[in-house]
């Protein structure tokens, strides 16, 4: 619920759910094949344009980088009318992307997602075809995960998120729901700086009221501008808005980002790898994320 200040105290109100015009959308997935999409391995590059390679930073921390990830792409299938993304084999730890063949400028994207727990996935926009750079809309369905916020892949690794979540479990350890993450015990706490990078940030309690665990959830993304303003919704609830032209974050240079990405790019779905920080807590053994009803509406007439 949303907290509204009245008379010196906070009263809870129902969250506002937006309604959307469905006219003008074009399907990006036919429900049967992966036509129009191609897989890509999860490989890394520079931390930011002109900066050091991710592998250099890992080496400084004594962390071994993924070994030959290009030989171990994620597995993408179509099952029951949905795109399903999994790691190469249970426990392999290698991730990957499914990338649109076409590029897109300004658009509104709508899709439904059903991730297992834990499954650290996301949706990339303005992505480069053969490298990892782009803006990522987070769908980190895991402990200390952010959903509907943003991360800069190869764009100074900026994190701009309104909240994080964690699991609620029964006495047997089965996940029975989600709750707000505790920043004091979080593996990846949301800081005031991460929230302040956003032009709009939802309240976590509102998100928890609309999210459907172990079910389909609709995600909408609007991107407009050469350096886009990116807005996200989950099940009609506005989650976050980021102005990438005015974003302030260490090593983030909007002019360099625009030169690198340009005003158009690919859209990609993600299967994360397992790293030394989260291990199986990032992507569970045998976990999957499912995507369906993927459609797009151009805002630039192209």
Tab-separated table of N, CA, C and O in Angstrom, residues 142-255:
chain	number	residue	atom	x	y	z
A	142	UNK	N	15.319	-13.204	-6.736
A	142	UNK	CA	16.222	-13.914	-5.824
A	142	UNK	C	16.377	-13.108	-4.545
A	142	UNK	O	15.850	-12.009	-4.422
A	143	UNK	N	17.111	-13.679	-3.579
A	143	UNK	CA	17.370	-12.947	-2.344
A	143	UNK	C	18.111	-11.648	-2.657
A	143	UNK	O	19.047	-11.628	-3.464
A	144	UNK	N	17.681	-10.560	-2.024
A	144	UNK	CA	18.258	-9.225	-2.207
A	144	UNK	C	18.140	-8.749	-3.651
A	144	UNK	O	18.958	-7.957	-4.112
A	145	UNK	N	17.121	-9.215	-4.353
A	145	UNK	CA	16.954	-8.871	-5.763
A	145	UNK	C	16.117	-7.629	-5.964
A	145	UNK	O	15.213	-7.323	-5.186
A	146	UNK	N	16.434	-6.910	-7.050
A	146	UNK	CA	15.649	-5.761	-7.449
A	146	UNK	C	14.810	-6.099	-8.670
A	146	UNK	O	15.280	-6.773	-9.588
A	147	UNK	N	13.581	-5.656	-8.702
A	147	UNK	CA	12.678	-5.919	-9.824
A	147	UNK	C	12.114	-4.591	-10.311
A	147	UNK	O	11.569	-3.809	-9.532
A	148	UNK	N	12.304	-4.319	-11.616
A	148	UNK	CA	11.814	-3.084	-12.211
A	148	UNK	C	12.778	-1.931	-12.137
A	148	UNK	O	12.501	-0.864	-12.692
A	149	UNK	N	13.923	-2.119	-11.469
A	149	UNK	CA	14.961	-1.105	-11.460
A	149	UNK	C	15.917	-1.297	-12.624
A	149	UNK	O	15.615	-2.016	-13.591
A	150	UNK	N	17.105	-0.707	-12.536
A	150	UNK	CA	17.992	-0.650	-13.695
A	150	UNK	C	19.440	-0.923	-13.313
A	150	UNK	O	19.880	-0.648	-12.201
A	151	UNK	N	20.179	-1.444	-14.309
A	151	UNK	CA	21.615	-1.681	-14.170
A	151	UNK	C	22.268	-1.345	-15.506
A	151	UNK	O	21.675	-1.582	-16.565
A	152	UNK	N	23.487	-0.819	-15.455
A	152	UNK	CA	24.193	-0.448	-16.676
A	152	UNK	C	25.234	-1.473	-17.057
A	152	UNK	O	26.361	-1.419	-16.558
A	153	UNK	N	24.887	-2.399	-17.942
A	153	UNK	CA	25.846	-3.392	-18.415
A	153	UNK	C	26.891	-2.717	-19.289
A	153	UNK	O	26.569	-2.220	-20.373
A	154	UNK	N	28.140	-2.683	-18.836
A	154	UNK	CA	29.183	-2.009	-19.591
A	154	UNK	C	29.030	-0.506	-19.604
A	154	UNK	O	29.720	0.193	-20.357
A	155	UNK	N	28.146	0.011	-18.768
A	155	UNK	CA	27.870	1.450	-18.692
A	155	UNK	C	28.143	1.924	-17.271
A	155	UNK	O	27.315	2.579	-16.641
A	156	UNK	N	29.299	1.524	-16.743
A	156	UNK	CA	29.758	1.892	-15.395
A	156	UNK	C	29.040	1.121	-14.296
A	156	UNK	O	29.118	1.491	-13.125
A	157	UNK	N	28.337	0.049	-14.680
A	157	UNK	CA	27.681	-0.827	-13.691
A	157	UNK	C	26.818	-0.038	-12.712
A	157	UNK	O	26.751	-0.371	-11.526
A	158	UNK	N	26.156	1.014	-13.203
A	158	UNK	CA	25.314	1.790	-12.294
A	158	UNK	C	24.129	0.936	-11.842
A	158	UNK	O	23.622	0.096	-12.578
A	159	UNK	N	23.721	1.149	-10.618
A	159	UNK	CA	22.551	0.487	-10.058
A	159	UNK	C	21.581	1.565	-9.620
A	159	UNK	O	21.919	2.438	-8.813
A	160	UNK	N	20.362	1.533	-10.184
A	160	UNK	CA	19.327	2.504	-9.864
A	160	UNK	C	18.051	1.716	-9.583
A	160	UNK	O	17.373	1.277	-10.515
A	161	UNK	N	17.754	1.500	-8.317
A	161	UNK	CA	16.667	0.603	-7.938
A	161	UNK	C	15.842	1.227	-6.815
A	161	UNK	O	16.384	1.888	-5.934
A	162	UNK	N	14.532	1.004	-6.832
A	162	UNK	CA	13.693	1.580	-5.779
A	162	UNK	C	13.642	0.749	-4.504
A	162	UNK	O	13.377	1.288	-3.426
A	163	UNK	N	13.875	-0.564	-4.619
A	163	UNK	CA	13.755	-1.456	-3.460
A	163	UNK	C	14.375	-2.802	-3.811
A	163	UNK	O	14.732	-3.053	-4.967
A	164	UNK	N	14.488	-3.652	-2.818
A	164	UNK	CA	14.899	-5.042	-3.040
A	164	UNK	C	13.992	-5.949	-2.224
A	164	UNK	O	13.360	-5.522	-1.254
A	165	UNK	N	13.947	-7.214	-2.633
A	165	UNK	CA	13.049	-8.171	-1.982
A	165	UNK	C	13.832	-9.401	-1.519
A	165	UNK	O	14.977	-9.624	-1.919
A	166	UNK	N	13.201	-10.156	-0.651
A	166	UNK	CA	13.748	-11.444	-0.219
A	166	UNK	C	12.584	-12.396	-0.007
A	166	UNK	O	11.411	-11.989	-0.036
A	167	UNK	N	12.896	-13.665	0.214
A	167	UNK	CA	11.845	-14.667	0.332
A	167	UNK	C	11.307	-14.765	1.753
A	167	UNK	O	11.996	-14.475	2.728
A	168	UNK	N	10.039	-15.181	1.842
A	168	UNK	CA	9.441	-15.649	3.090
A	168	UNK	C	9.292	-17.163	2.971
A	168	UNK	O	8.830	-17.667	1.956
A	169	UNK	N	9.670	-17.878	4.005
A	169	UNK	CA	9.685	-19.331	3.936
A	169	UNK	C	8.926	-19.943	5.106
A	169	UNK	O	8.847	-19.351	6.197
A	170	UNK	N	8.402	-21.158	4.864
A	170	UNK	CA	7.747	-21.873	5.950
A	170	UNK	C	8.779	-22.655	6.755
A	170	UNK	O	9.993	-22.556	6.513
A	171	UNK	N	8.309	-23.446	7.714
A	171	UNK	CA	9.216	-24.166	8.599
A	171	UNK	C	10.087	-25.169	7.855
A	171	UNK	O	11.174	-25.531	8.334
A	172	UNK	N	9.651	-25.606	6.670
A	172	UNK	CA	10.426	-26.558	5.872
A	172	UNK	C	11.387	-25.870	4.916
A	172	UNK	O	12.106	-26.534	4.165
A	173	UNK	N	11.376	-24.534	4.898
A	173	UNK	CA	12.266	-23.798	4.011
A	173	UNK	C	11.686	-23.526	2.647
A	173	UNK	O	12.386	-22.960	1.782
A	174	UNK	N	10.430	-23.874	2.416
A	174	UNK	CA	9.783	-23.620	1.134
A	174	UNK	C	9.410	-22.147	1.016
A	174	UNK	O	8.872	-21.558	1.966
A	175	UNK	N	9.704	-21.542	-0.145
A	175	UNK	CA	9.347	-20.148	-0.371
A	175	UNK	C	7.838	-20.037	-0.505
A	175	UNK	O	7.226	-20.661	-1.372
A	176	UNK	N	7.230	-19.225	0.362
A	176	UNK	CA	5.776	-19.065	0.353
A	176	UNK	C	5.355	-17.639	0.029
A	176	UNK	O	4.166	-17.355	-0.097
A	177	UNK	N	6.319	-16.746	-0.104
A	177	UNK	CA	5.994	-15.363	-0.421
A	177	UNK	C	7.249	-14.518	-0.459
A	177	UNK	O	8.365	-15.005	-0.266
A	178	UNK	N	7.052	-13.223	-0.710
A	178	UNK	CA	8.153	-12.276	-0.752
A	178	UNK	C	7.906	-11.182	0.274
A	178	UNK	O	6.768	-10.919	0.668
A	179	UNK	N	8.996	-10.530	0.677
A	179	UNK	CA	8.918	-9.412	1.594
A	179	UNK	C	10.055	-8.447	1.292
A	179	UNK	O	10.952	-8.751	0.490
A	180	UNK	N	10.034	-7.295	1.919
A	180	UNK	CA	11.088	-6.310	1.717
A	180	UNK	C	12.412	-6.840	2.244
A	180	UNK	O	12.476	-7.475	3.304
A	181	UNK	N	13.459	-6.601	1.492
A	181	UNK	CA	14.797	-6.980	1.918
A	181	UNK	C	15.213	-6.130	3.123
A	181	UNK	O	14.780	-4.985	3.273
A	182	UNK	N	16.063	-6.707	3.974
A	182	UNK	CA	16.591	-5.995	5.132
A	182	UNK	C	17.979	-5.468	4.783
A	182	UNK	O	18.906	-6.265	4.612
A	183	UNK	N	18.157	-4.156	4.644
A	183	UNK	CA	19.468	-3.642	4.239
A	183	UNK	C	20.588	-3.983	5.215
A	183	UNK	O	21.759	-4.010	4.827
A	184	UNK	N	20.240	-4.262	6.482
A	184	UNK	CA	21.277	-4.586	7.466
A	184	UNK	C	21.854	-5.981	7.257
A	184	UNK	O	22.979	-6.263	7.691
A	185	UNK	N	21.113	-6.865	6.617
A	185	UNK	CA	21.582	-8.231	6.389
A	185	UNK	C	21.678	-8.571	4.913
A	185	UNK	O	22.056	-9.684	4.554
A	186	UNK	N	21.368	-7.614	4.047
A	186	UNK	CA	21.293	-7.862	2.609
A	186	UNK	C	22.662	-8.139	2.005
A	186	UNK	O	23.668	-7.534	2.387
A	187	UNK	N	22.674	-9.053	1.031
A	187	UNK	CA	23.896	-9.294	0.259
A	187	UNK	C	24.136	-8.196	-0.765
A	187	UNK	O	25.253	-8.040	-1.259
A	188	UNK	N	23.098	-7.438	-1.079
A	188	UNK	CA	23.191	-6.368	-2.071
A	188	UNK	C	22.208	-5.266	-1.678
A	188	UNK	O	21.175	-5.087	-2.318
A	189	UNK	N	22.513	-4.529	-0.611
A	189	UNK	CA	21.529	-3.592	-0.062
A	189	UNK	C	21.214	-2.434	-0.997
A	189	UNK	O	22.071	-1.967	-1.748
A	190	UNK	N	19.981	-1.985	-0.944
A	190	UNK	CA	19.568	-0.778	-1.653
A	190	UNK	C	19.956	0.415	-0.792
A	190	UNK	O	19.526	0.533	0.361
A	191	UNK	N	20.759	1.283	-1.356
A	191	UNK	CA	21.244	2.457	-0.634
A	191	UNK	C	20.464	3.692	-1.060
A	191	UNK	O	19.827	3.706	-2.119
A	192	UNK	N	20.525	4.759	-0.265
A	192	UNK	CA	19.880	6.013	-0.695
A	192	UNK	C	20.399	6.495	-2.041
A	192	UNK	O	19.641	7.083	-2.822
A	193	UNK	N	21.677	6.246	-2.341
A	193	UNK	CA	22.240	6.673	-3.618
A	193	UNK	C	21.579	5.951	-4.787
A	193	UNK	O	21.328	6.545	-5.835
A	194	UNK	N	21.307	4.667	-4.637
A	194	UNK	CA	20.665	3.905	-5.715
A	194	UNK	C	19.252	4.414	-5.980
A	194	UNK	O	18.815	4.492	-7.134
A	195	UNK	N	18.540	4.756	-4.917
A	195	UNK	CA	17.182	5.279	-5.077
A	195	UNK	C	17.218	6.678	-5.679
A	195	UNK	O	16.406	7.023	-6.557
A	196	UNK	N	18.182	7.483	-5.236
A	196	UNK	CA	18.249	8.881	-5.681
A	196	UNK	C	18.552	9.010	-7.163
A	196	UNK	O	18.276	10.059	-7.762
A	197	UNK	N	19.114	7.979	-7.781
A	197	UNK	CA	19.384	8.041	-9.218
A	197	UNK	C	18.099	7.979	-10.046
A	197	UNK	O	18.116	8.264	-11.243
A	198	UNK	N	17.011	7.590	-9.436
A	198	UNK	CA	15.742	7.446	-10.134
A	198	UNK	C	14.959	8.748	-10.109
A	198	UNK	O	14.997	9.503	-9.136
A	199	UNK	N	14.210	8.967	-11.178
A	199	UNK	CA	13.290	10.100	-11.219
A	199	UNK	C	11.973	9.742	-10.534
A	199	UNK	O	11.237	10.623	-10.084
A	200	UNK	N	11.690	8.442	-10.482
A	200	UNK	CA	10.509	7.949	-9.776
A	200	UNK	C	10.866	6.601	-9.158
A	200	UNK	O	11.538	5.777	-9.792
A	201	UNK	N	10.417	6.366	-7.927
A	201	UNK	CA	10.689	5.102	-7.235
A	201	UNK	C	9.436	4.642	-6.507
A	201	UNK	O	8.862	5.384	-5.696
A	202	UNK	N	8.991	3.435	-6.794
A	202	UNK	CA	7.806	2.882	-6.147
A	202	UNK	C	8.120	2.470	-4.713
A	202	UNK	O	9.274	2.297	-4.313
A	203	UNK	N	7.065	2.262	-3.945
A	203	UNK	CA	7.156	1.768	-2.574
A	203	UNK	C	7.116	0.241	-2.612
A	203	UNK	O	6.291	-0.351	-3.313
A	204	UNK	N	7.997	-0.407	-1.865
A	204	UNK	CA	8.095	-1.862	-1.930
A	204	UNK	C	6.788	-2.546	-1.532
A	204	UNK	O	6.420	-3.583	-2.107
A	205	UNK	N	6.059	-1.990	-0.571
A	205	UNK	CA	4.804	-2.617	-0.165
A	205	UNK	C	3.799	-2.651	-1.305
A	205	UNK	O	3.005	-3.604	-1.426
A	206	UNK	N	3.796	-1.618	-2.146
A	206	UNK	CA	2.905	-1.621	-3.305
A	206	UNK	C	3.285	-2.744	-4.266
A	206	UNK	O	2.421	-3.447	-4.795
A	207	UNK	N	4.592	-2.887	-4.511
A	207	UNK	CA	5.042	-3.975	-5.377
A	207	UNK	C	4.618	-5.333	-4.826
A	207	UNK	O	4.132	-6.199	-5.581
A	208	UNK	N	4.783	-5.548	-3.548
A	208	UNK	CA	4.449	-6.844	-2.951
A	208	UNK	C	2.963	-7.152	-3.073
A	208	UNK	O	2.574	-8.319	-3.122
A	209	UNK	N	2.137	-6.128	-3.152
A	209	UNK	CA	0.700	-6.348	-3.299
A	209	UNK	C	0.314	-6.801	-4.699
A	209	UNK	O	-0.710	-7.467	-4.886
A	210	UNK	N	1.121	-6.441	-5.715
A	210	UNK	CA	0.735	-6.774	-7.091
A	210	UNK	C	1.514	-7.966	-7.657
A	210	UNK	O	1.063	-8.575	-8.638
A	211	UNK	N	2.671	-8.312	-7.088
A	211	UNK	CA	3.479	-9.395	-7.646
A	211	UNK	C	2.829	-10.743	-7.365
A	211	UNK	O	2.348	-11.000	-6.260
A	212	UNK	N	2.846	-11.630	-8.364
A	212	UNK	CA	2.239	-12.956	-8.247
A	212	UNK	C	3.355	-14.001	-8.228
A	212	UNK	O	3.941	-14.306	-9.272
A	213	UNK	N	3.646	-14.540	-7.072
A	213	UNK	CA	4.698	-15.538	-6.948
A	213	UNK	C	4.290	-16.815	-7.675
A	213	UNK	O	3.155	-17.266	-7.562
A	214	UNK	N	5.238	-17.398	-8.430
A	214	UNK	CA	5.016	-18.644	-9.165
A	214	UNK	C	3.877	-18.518	-10.170
A	214	UNK	O	3.171	-19.496	-10.451
A	215	UNK	N	3.714	-17.335	-10.727
A	215	UNK	CA	2.652	-17.098	-11.706
A	215	UNK	C	3.161	-16.060	-12.712
A	215	UNK	O	4.274	-15.552	-12.600
A	216	UNK	N	2.320	-15.747	-13.690
A	216	UNK	CA	2.693	-14.789	-14.722
A	216	UNK	C	2.508	-13.368	-14.226
A	216	UNK	O	1.526	-13.047	-13.548
A	217	UNK	N	3.480	-12.509	-14.568
A	217	UNK	CA	3.433	-11.091	-14.229
A	217	UNK	C	3.732	-10.284	-15.482
A	217	UNK	O	4.669	-10.602	-16.224
A	218	UNK	N	2.933	-9.238	-15.711
A	218	UNK	CA	3.156	-8.401	-16.886
A	218	UNK	C	4.148	-7.287	-16.574
A	218	UNK	O	4.016	-6.583	-15.567
A	219	UNK	N	5.132	-7.136	-17.441
A	219	UNK	CA	6.138	-6.088	-17.329
A	219	UNK	C	6.022	-5.189	-18.553
A	219	UNK	O	5.915	-5.684	-19.679
A	220	UNK	N	6.014	-3.895	-18.312
A	220	UNK	CA	6.008	-2.928	-19.405
A	220	UNK	C	7.204	-1.999	-19.249
A	220	UNK	O	7.555	-1.593	-18.137
A	221	UNK	N	7.788	-1.670	-20.406
A	221	UNK	CA	8.960	-0.804	-20.443
A	221	UNK	C	8.727	0.250	-21.513
A	221	UNK	O	8.381	-0.079	-22.654
A	222	UNK	N	8.926	1.493	-21.135
A	222	UNK	CA	8.864	2.586	-22.106
A	222	UNK	C	10.245	3.228	-22.174
A	222	UNK	O	10.826	3.574	-21.136
A	223	UNK	N	10.782	3.358	-23.385
A	223	UNK	CA	12.083	3.993	-23.590
A	223	UNK	C	11.925	5.068	-24.654
A	223	UNK	O	11.485	4.783	-25.767
A	224	UNK	N	12.286	6.306	-24.312
A	224	UNK	CA	12.107	7.415	-25.249
A	224	UNK	C	13.279	8.382	-25.114
A	224	UNK	O	13.602	8.844	-24.018
A	225	UNK	N	13.917	8.680	-26.261
A	225	UNK	CA	15.021	9.621	-26.296
A	225	UNK	C	16.309	8.955	-26.731
A	225	UNK	O	16.491	7.745	-26.544
A	226	UNK	N	17.207	9.737	-27.332
A	226	UNK	CA	18.493	9.192	-27.750
A	226	UNK	C	19.243	8.623	-26.552
A	226	UNK	O	19.800	7.521	-26.606
A	227	UNK	N	19.298	9.399	-25.467
A	227	UNK	CA	19.660	8.873	-24.148
A	227	UNK	C	18.325	8.724	-23.424
A	227	UNK	O	17.752	9.703	-22.946
A	228	UNK	N	17.790	7.529	-23.369
A	228	UNK	CA	16.367	7.382	-23.075
A	228	UNK	C	15.986	7.651	-21.625
A	228	UNK	O	16.763	7.419	-20.701
A	229	UNK	N	14.784	8.164	-21.476
A	229	UNK	CA	14.074	8.068	-20.208
A	229	UNK	C	13.382	6.708	-20.236
A	229	UNK	O	12.612	6.411	-21.150
A	230	UNK	N	13.681	5.874	-19.249
A	230	UNK	CA	13.159	4.511	-19.209
A	230	UNK	C	12.203	4.398	-18.030
A	230	UNK	O	12.558	4.728	-16.892
A	231	UNK	N	11.000	3.916	-18.303
A	231	UNK	CA	9.969	3.762	-17.281
A	231	UNK	C	9.511	2.314	-17.255
A	231	UNK	O	9.379	1.693	-18.312
A	232	UNK	N	9.276	1.784	-16.055
A	232	UNK	CA	8.849	0.394	-15.925
A	232	UNK	C	7.560	0.293	-15.111
A	232	UNK	O	7.318	1.093	-14.199
A	233	UNK	N	6.764	-0.709	-15.469
A	233	UNK	CA	5.555	-1.068	-14.730
A	233	UNK	C	5.529	-2.580	-14.512
A	233	UNK	O	6.002	-3.336	-15.362
A	234	UNK	N	4.983	-3.016	-13.397
A	234	UNK	CA	4.732	-4.432	-13.124
A	234	UNK	C	3.260	-4.580	-12.776
A	234	UNK	O	2.771	-3.967	-11.815
A	235	UNK	N	2.555	-5.364	-13.573
A	235	UNK	CA	1.119	-5.576	-13.378
A	235	UNK	C	0.377	-4.246	-13.212
A	235	UNK	O	-0.533	-4.117	-12.380
A	236	UNK	N	0.770	-3.266	-14.016
A	236	UNK	CA	0.107	-1.971	-14.024
A	236	UNK	C	0.607	-0.986	-12.984
A	236	UNK	O	0.212	0.184	-13.004
A	237	UNK	N	1.475	-1.428	-12.079
A	237	UNK	CA	2.026	-0.541	-11.062
A	237	UNK	C	3.321	0.085	-11.576
A	237	UNK	O	4.252	-0.633	-11.951
A	238	UNK	N	3.379	1.404	-11.604
A	238	UNK	CA	4.602	2.073	-12.012
A	238	UNK	C	5.679	1.814	-10.966
A	238	UNK	O	5.478	2.064	-9.775
A	239	UNK	N	6.820	1.296	-11.430
A	239	UNK	CA	7.882	0.884	-10.517
A	239	UNK	C	9.006	1.911	-10.463
A	239	UNK	O	9.443	2.318	-9.385
A	240	UNK	N	9.527	2.309	-11.608
A	240	UNK	CA	10.705	3.175	-11.601
A	240	UNK	C	10.795	3.951	-12.900
A	240	UNK	O	10.286	3.524	-13.939
A	241	UNK	N	11.469	5.086	-12.825
A	241	UNK	CA	11.758	5.882	-14.013
A	241	UNK	C	13.169	6.445	-13.881
A	241	UNK	O	13.545	6.977	-12.829
A	242	UNK	N	13.933	6.298	-14.965
A	242	UNK	CA	15.334	6.710	-14.984
A	242	UNK	C	15.599	7.584	-16.195
A	242	UNK	O	15.245	7.215	-17.317
A	243	UNK	N	16.218	8.742	-15.980
A	243	UNK	CA	16.648	9.610	-17.069
A	243	UNK	C	18.133	9.348	-17.297
A	243	UNK	O	18.980	9.804	-16.513
A	244	UNK	N	18.462	8.614	-18.353
A	244	UNK	CA	19.859	8.232	-18.574
A	244	UNK	C	20.707	9.394	-19.074
A	244	UNK	O	21.933	9.290	-19.107
A	245	UNK	N	20.073	10.512	-19.464
A	245	UNK	CA	20.832	11.687	-19.889
A	245	UNK	C	21.348	12.488	-18.704
A	245	UNK	O	22.374	13.176	-18.804
A	246	UNK	N	20.648	12.414	-17.572
A	246	UNK	CA	21.034	13.202	-16.401
A	246	UNK	C	21.525	12.327	-15.252
A	246	UNK	O	21.859	12.852	-14.183
A	247	UNK	N	21.572	11.025	-15.456
A	247	UNK	CA	22.012	10.087	-14.423
A	247	UNK	C	23.415	10.446	-13.929
A	247	UNK	O	24.327	10.682	-14.721
A	248	UNK	N	23.570	10.466	-12.622
A	248	UNK	CA	24.866	10.705	-11.998
A	248	UNK	C	25.263	9.462	-11.217
A	248	UNK	O	24.586	9.049	-10.271
A	249	UNK	N	26.380	8.858	-11.639
A	249	UNK	CA	26.898	7.663	-11.001
A	249	UNK	C	28.388	7.579	-11.330
A	249	UNK	O	28.802	8.045	-12.408
A	250	UNK	N	29.209	7.026	-10.452
A	250	UNK	CA	30.658	6.985	-10.715
A	250	UNK	C	30.988	6.370	-12.071
A	250	UNK	O	30.493	5.292	-12.410
A	251	UNK	N	31.816	7.065	-12.856
A	251	UNK	CA	32.315	6.645	-14.165
A	251	UNK	C	31.253	6.621	-15.254
A	251	UNK	O	31.543	6.226	-16.393
A	252	UNK	N	30.030	7.026	-14.941
A	252	UNK	CA	28.987	7.072	-15.972
A	252	UNK	C	29.092	8.387	-16.728
A	252	UNK	O	28.974	9.467	-16.146
A	253	UNK	N	29.304	8.306	-18.033
A	253	UNK	CA	29.451	9.472	-18.908
A	253	UNK	C	28.378	9.380	-19.987
A	253	UNK	O	28.487	8.561	-20.906
A	254	UNK	N	27.309	10.176	-19.910
A	254	UNK	CA	26.216	10.036	-20.882
A	254	UNK	C	26.649	10.242	-22.318
A	254	UNK	O	26.147	9.566	-23.225
A	255	UNK	N	27.580	11.162	-22.563
A	255	UNK	CA	28.032	11.381	-23.933
A	255	UNK	C	28.745	10.147	-24.479
A	255	UNK	O	28.530	9.744	-25.640
